[in-house]
PDB file of C-alpha atoms in Angstrom:
ATOM      1  CA  MET A 229     -77.739  -5.060 -37.740  1.00 48.00           C
ATOM      2  CA  LYS A 230     -78.993  -7.795 -35.368  1.00 42.00           C
ATOM      3  CA  LYS A 231     -79.022 -10.228 -38.287  1.00 44.00           C
ATOM      4  CA  ASN A 232     -75.349  -9.467 -39.050  1.00 42.00           C
ATOM      5  CA  ILE A 233     -74.353 -10.005 -35.409  1.00 39.00           C
ATOM      6  CA  PHE A 234     -76.261 -13.294 -35.332  1.00 35.00           C
ATOM      7  CA  ILE A 235     -74.564 -14.490 -38.512  1.00 38.00           C
ATOM      8  CA  ALA A 236     -71.164 -13.472 -37.150  1.00 37.00           C
ATOM      9  CA  LEU A 237     -71.814 -15.387 -33.903  1.00 34.00           C
ATOM     10  CA  LEU A 238     -72.893 -18.474 -35.847  1.00 35.00           C
ATOM     11  CA  ALA A 239     -69.740 -18.294 -37.963  1.00 37.00           C
ATOM     12  CA  LEU A 240     -67.602 -17.952 -34.826  1.00 36.00           C
ATOM     13  CA  ALA A 241     -69.355 -20.891 -33.166  1.00 36.00           C
ATOM     14  CA  ALA A 242     -68.652 -23.045 -36.218  1.00 38.00           C
ATOM     15  CA  LEU A 243     -64.930 -22.382 -35.792  1.00 37.00           C
ATOM     16  CA  LEU A 244     -64.900 -23.530 -32.164  1.00 37.00           C
ATOM     17  CA  PRO A 245     -64.306 -27.212 -31.364  1.00 39.00           C
ATOM     18  CA  ALA A 246     -67.451 -29.253 -30.753  1.00 39.00           C
ATOM     19  CA  ARG A 247     -66.396 -29.845 -27.146  1.00 46.00           C
ATOM     20  CA  ALA A 248     -63.529 -28.770 -25.014  1.00 54.00           C
ATOM     21  CA  GLU A 249     -60.769 -31.270 -24.358  1.00 73.00           C
ATOM     22  CA  ASN A 250     -60.923 -32.937 -20.980  1.00 90.00           C
ATOM     23  CA  ALA A 251     -58.287 -31.054 -18.971  1.00 94.00           C
ATOM     24  CA  ALA A 252     -57.314 -34.023 -16.789  1.00 94.00           C
ATOM     25  CA  TRP A 253     -56.853 -36.269 -19.832  1.00 96.00           C
ATOM     26  CA  VAL A 254     -54.867 -33.614 -21.697  1.00 96.00           C
ATOM     27  CA  LYS A 255     -52.574 -33.189 -18.681  1.00 96.00           C
ATOM     28  CA  ALA A 256     -52.070 -36.966 -18.314  1.00 96.00           C
ATOM     29  CA  GLN A 257     -51.513 -37.353 -22.045  1.00 95.00           C
ATOM     30  CA  THR A 258     -49.002 -34.501 -22.145  1.00 96.00           C
ATOM     31  CA  GLU A 259     -47.060 -35.950 -19.202  1.00 96.00           C
ATOM     32  CA  ALA A 260     -47.087 -39.432 -20.739  1.00 96.00           C
ATOM     33  CA  LYS A 261     -45.811 -38.159 -24.082  1.00 96.00           C
ATOM     34  CA  ALA A 262     -43.100 -36.013 -22.496  1.00 96.00           C
ATOM     35  CA  SER A 263     -41.884 -38.869 -20.277  1.00 94.00           C
ATOM     36  CA  ASN A 264     -42.510 -41.770 -22.665  1.00 93.00           C
ATOM     37  CA  LYS A 265     -44.962 -43.372 -20.217  1.00 94.00           C
ATOM     38  CA  LEU A 266     -48.168 -45.344 -20.490  1.00 95.00           C
ATOM     39  CA  VAL A 267     -51.350 -44.044 -18.847  1.00 97.00           C
ATOM     40  CA  LEU A 268     -53.299 -45.937 -16.206  1.00 97.00           C
ATOM     41  CA  LEU A 269     -56.936 -44.867 -16.227  1.00 97.00           C
ATOM     42  CA  ASP A 270     -58.586 -45.857 -12.954  1.00 97.00           C
ATOM     43  CA  PHE A 271     -62.374 -45.553 -13.201  1.00 97.00           C
ATOM     44  CA  THR A 272     -63.350 -45.843  -9.564  1.00 97.00           C
ATOM     45  CA  GLY A 273     -65.886 -45.292  -6.832  1.00 96.00           C
ATOM     46  CA  SER A 274     -63.179 -44.422  -4.341  1.00 95.00           C
ATOM     47  CA  ASP A 275     -65.307 -43.987  -1.250  1.00 96.00           C
ATOM     48  CA  TRP A 276     -67.875 -46.771  -1.624  1.00 96.00           C
ATOM     49  CA  CYS A 277     -66.612 -49.547  -3.943  1.00 95.00           C
ATOM     50  CA  PRO A 278     -64.852 -52.307  -1.930  1.00 95.00           C
ATOM     51  CA  ALA A 279     -62.768 -53.557  -4.878  1.00 94.00           C
ATOM     52  CA  CYS A 280     -61.754 -49.980  -5.728  1.00 96.00           C
ATOM     53  CA  ILE A 281     -60.691 -49.288  -2.168  1.00 96.00           C
ATOM     54  CA  MET A 282     -58.638 -52.499  -2.119  1.00 95.00           C
ATOM     55  CA  PHE A 283     -56.991 -51.623  -5.463  1.00 96.00           C
ATOM     56  CA  HIS A 284     -55.989 -48.227  -4.108  1.00 96.00           C
ATOM     57  CA  ARG A 285     -54.620 -49.724  -0.881  1.00 96.00           C
ATOM     58  CA  GLU A 286     -52.886 -52.756  -2.393  1.00 96.00           C
ATOM     59  CA  VAL A 287     -51.593 -51.207  -5.619  1.00 96.00           C
ATOM     60  CA  LEU A 288     -51.738 -47.412  -5.952  1.00 97.00           C
ATOM     61  CA  GLU A 289     -50.557 -46.753  -2.385  1.00 97.00           C
ATOM     62  CA  ALA A 290     -47.901 -49.496  -2.347  1.00 97.00           C
ATOM     63  CA  PRO A 291     -44.359 -48.097  -2.161  1.00 97.00           C
ATOM     64  CA  GLU A 292     -43.155 -50.298  -5.036  1.00 97.00           C
ATOM     65  CA  PHE A 293     -45.984 -49.080  -7.277  1.00 97.00           C
ATOM     66  CA  ILE A 294     -45.380 -45.440  -6.368  1.00 97.00           C
ATOM     67  CA  ALA A 295     -41.684 -45.833  -7.242  1.00 97.00           C
ATOM     68  CA  TYR A 296     -42.530 -47.716 -10.452  1.00 97.00           C
ATOM     69  CA  SER A 297     -45.131 -45.232 -11.643  1.00 96.00           C
ATOM     70  CA  LYS A 298     -42.740 -42.297 -11.312  1.00 96.00           C
ATOM     71  CA  THR A 299     -40.853 -43.514 -14.374  1.00 95.00           C
ATOM     72  CA  ASN A 300     -43.340 -45.795 -16.124  1.00 95.00           C
ATOM     73  CA  LEU A 301     -46.946 -44.643 -15.706  1.00 96.00           C
ATOM     74  CA  THR A 302     -49.088 -41.582 -15.559  1.00 97.00           C
ATOM     75  CA  VAL A 303     -52.066 -42.362 -13.332  1.00 97.00           C
ATOM     76  CA  LEU A 304     -55.414 -40.693 -14.004  1.00 97.00           C
ATOM     77  CA  VAL A 305     -58.086 -41.438 -11.401  1.00 97.00           C
ATOM     78  CA  VAL A 306     -61.587 -40.968 -12.798  1.00 97.00           C
ATOM     79  CA  ASP A 307     -63.675 -40.961  -9.639  1.00 97.00           C
ATOM     80  CA  PHE A 308     -67.416 -41.335  -9.022  1.00 96.00           C
ATOM     81  CA  PRO A 309     -67.749 -40.881  -5.249  1.00 97.00           C
ATOM     82  CA  LYS A 310     -71.013 -41.214  -3.360  1.00 96.00           C
ATOM     83  CA  PHE A 311     -70.138 -39.831   0.062  1.00 96.00           C
ATOM     84  CA  TYR A 312     -67.951 -36.828  -0.610  1.00 92.00           C
ATOM     85  CA  PRO A 313     -68.846 -33.855  -2.759  1.00 93.00           C
ATOM     86  CA  GLN A 314     -67.672 -33.560  -6.315  1.00 95.00           C
ATOM     87  CA  SER A 315     -68.351 -30.545  -8.492  1.00 95.00           C
ATOM     88  CA  THR A 316     -70.751 -30.899 -11.384  1.00 95.00           C
ATOM     89  CA  ALA A 317     -67.932 -29.899 -13.738  1.00 95.00           C
ATOM     90  CA  GLN A 318     -65.680 -32.685 -12.398  1.00 95.00           C
ATOM     91  CA  HIS A 319     -68.478 -35.240 -12.581  1.00 95.00           C
ATOM     92  CA  ASP A 320     -69.269 -34.213 -16.157  1.00 96.00           C
ATOM     93  CA  ALA A 321     -65.584 -34.406 -17.111  1.00 96.00           C
ATOM     94  CA  ASN A 322     -65.417 -37.912 -15.628  1.00 96.00           C
ATOM     95  CA  VAL A 323     -68.540 -38.989 -17.532  1.00 95.00           C
ATOM     96  CA  GLU A 324     -66.901 -37.629 -20.681  1.00 96.00           C
ATOM     97  CA  LEU A 325     -63.861 -39.849 -20.057  1.00 96.00           C
ATOM     98  CA  VAL A 326     -66.119 -42.886 -19.531  1.00 95.00           C
ATOM     99  CA  GLN A 327     -67.640 -42.177 -22.936  1.00 94.00           C
ATOM    100  CA  GLN A 328     -64.322 -41.380 -24.617  1.00 94.00           C
ATOM    101  CA  PHE A 329     -62.758 -44.640 -23.442  1.00 95.00           C
ATOM    102  CA  ASN A 330     -65.932 -46.730 -23.678  1.00 93.00           C
ATOM    103  CA  ALA A 331     -65.603 -47.749 -20.038  1.00 93.00           C
ATOM    104  CA  ALA A 332     -69.328 -48.299 -19.459  1.00 88.00           C
ATOM    105  CA  ASN A 333     -71.267 -51.541 -19.704  1.00 81.00           C
ATOM    106  CA  PRO A 334     -73.665 -51.926 -22.641  1.00 77.00           C
ATOM    107  CA  ASP A 335     -76.514 -50.638 -20.455  1.00 79.00           C
ATOM    108  CA  GLY A 336     -74.550 -47.473 -19.652  1.00 80.00           C
ATOM    109  CA  SER A 337     -73.683 -48.474 -16.094  1.00 82.00           C
ATOM    110  CA  ILE A 338     -70.136 -48.870 -14.872  1.00 84.00           C
ATOM    111  CA  GLY A 339     -68.967 -51.829 -12.839  1.00 89.00           C
ATOM    112  CA  PHE A 340     -66.129 -50.440 -10.756  1.00 93.00           C
ATOM    113  CA  PRO A 341     -63.249 -50.497 -10.920  1.00 95.00           C
ATOM    114  CA  VAL A 342     -62.397 -50.396 -14.593  1.00 95.00           C
ATOM    115  CA  LEU A 343     -58.636 -50.250 -15.035  1.00 95.00           C
ATOM    116  CA  MET A 344     -57.252 -49.381 -18.446  1.00 96.00           C
ATOM    117  CA  ILE A 345     -53.722 -49.020 -19.728  1.00 95.00           C
ATOM    118  CA  VAL A 346     -53.517 -46.754 -22.767  1.00 96.00           C
ATOM    119  CA  ASP A 347     -50.625 -45.287 -24.673  1.00 94.00           C
ATOM    120  CA  ALA A 348     -49.990 -41.545 -24.742  1.00 93.00           C
ATOM    121  CA  ASP A 349     -52.227 -41.213 -27.806  1.00 94.00           C
ATOM    122  CA  GLY A 350     -55.124 -42.840 -25.969  1.00 95.00           C
ATOM    123  CA  LYS A 351     -54.938 -46.200 -27.744  1.00 94.00           C
ATOM    124  CA  GLU A 352     -56.169 -48.891 -25.394  1.00 94.00           C
ATOM    125  CA  LEU A 353     -53.631 -51.606 -24.681  1.00 93.00           C
ATOM    126  CA  THR A 354     -55.597 -53.527 -22.065  1.00 92.00           C
ATOM    127  CA  ARG A 355     -58.458 -53.230 -19.623  1.00 92.00           C
ATOM    128  CA  GLN A 356     -59.453 -55.020 -16.498  1.00 91.00           C
ATOM    129  CA  ALA A 357     -62.942 -54.944 -15.035  1.00 91.00           C
ATOM    130  CA  GLY A 358     -62.795 -55.407 -11.303  1.00 91.00           C
ATOM    131  CA  TYR A 359     -59.907 -56.112  -8.993  1.00 91.00           C
ATOM    132  CA  ARG A 360     -59.065 -59.339  -7.234  1.00 86.00           C
ATOM    133  CA  PRO A 361     -58.059 -58.365  -3.693  1.00 83.00           C
ATOM    134  CA  GLY A 362     -54.668 -59.691  -2.714  1.00 83.00           C
ATOM    135  CA  SER A 363     -53.149 -59.629  -6.208  1.00 86.00           C
ATOM    136  CA  GLY A 364     -51.127 -56.570  -5.242  1.00 93.00           C
ATOM    137  CA  ALA A 365     -48.671 -54.151  -6.772  1.00 96.00           C
ATOM    138  CA  LYS A 366     -46.065 -56.669  -7.935  1.00 95.00           C
ATOM    139  CA  GLU A 367     -48.582 -58.541 -10.091  1.00 94.00           C
ATOM    140  CA  PHE A 368     -49.940 -55.290 -11.506  1.00 94.00           C
ATOM    141  CA  ILE A 369     -46.453 -54.004 -12.318  1.00 95.00           C
ATOM    142  CA  ALA A 370     -45.604 -57.317 -14.008  1.00 94.00           C
ATOM    143  CA  ARG A 371     -48.659 -56.933 -16.249  1.00 91.00           C
ATOM    144  CA  VAL A 372     -47.648 -53.394 -17.209  1.00 92.00           C
ATOM    145  CA  GLU A 373     -44.132 -54.584 -17.992  1.00 93.00           C
ATOM    146  CA  GLN A 374     -45.557 -57.336 -20.191  1.00 91.00           C
ATOM    147  CA  LEU A 375     -47.598 -54.718 -22.085  1.00 87.00           C
ATOM    148  CA  LYS A 376     -44.534 -52.524 -22.542  1.00 86.00           C
ATOM    149  CA  ALA A 377     -42.563 -55.459 -23.935  1.00 88.00           C
ATOM    150  CA  GLU A 378     -45.392 -56.240 -26.373  1.00 85.00           C
ATOM    151  CA  GLN A 379     -45.443 -52.614 -27.503  1.00 79.00           C
ATOM    152  CA  ILE A 380     -41.687 -52.628 -28.141  1.00 75.00           C
ATOM    153  CA  LYS A 381     -42.018 -55.800 -30.251  1.00 77.00           C
ATOM    154  CA  LYS A 382     -44.726 -54.120 -32.387  1.00 77.00           C
ATOM    155  CA  LYS A 383     -42.485 -51.139 -33.178  1.00 68.00           C
TER     156      LYS A 383
END
């Protein structure tokens, strides 16, 4: 009897996916597909990385970027804080996204921020390692618009 239960459990386990989908990515992907948007993945150390903090202040919090992203981008912040608590589950989900999008350096470390624009299927269109303070929302929006134009030409 125990052998039959074990075999049944093994068979059931084989039917399950190897790993669960990352809920934050699935939500961002679903929103992007439904709204015909691109996805901005922001791999960040939001509470300790100076360039990350500047990117958030100068771009993500800028009124023109907020207005622009409502119709053009889905933003997914993948955060690795040092000074505020983050659940193990959230940290693990963020590590999974680093691996999924190959956002780490060859040695496995991450130089923050890593900014990636991907389409709704997760295909990388561009990435930027680091942020140059002072470049601001207008420059970032212009780059996204350039990517969108390139995508339209390819179709």
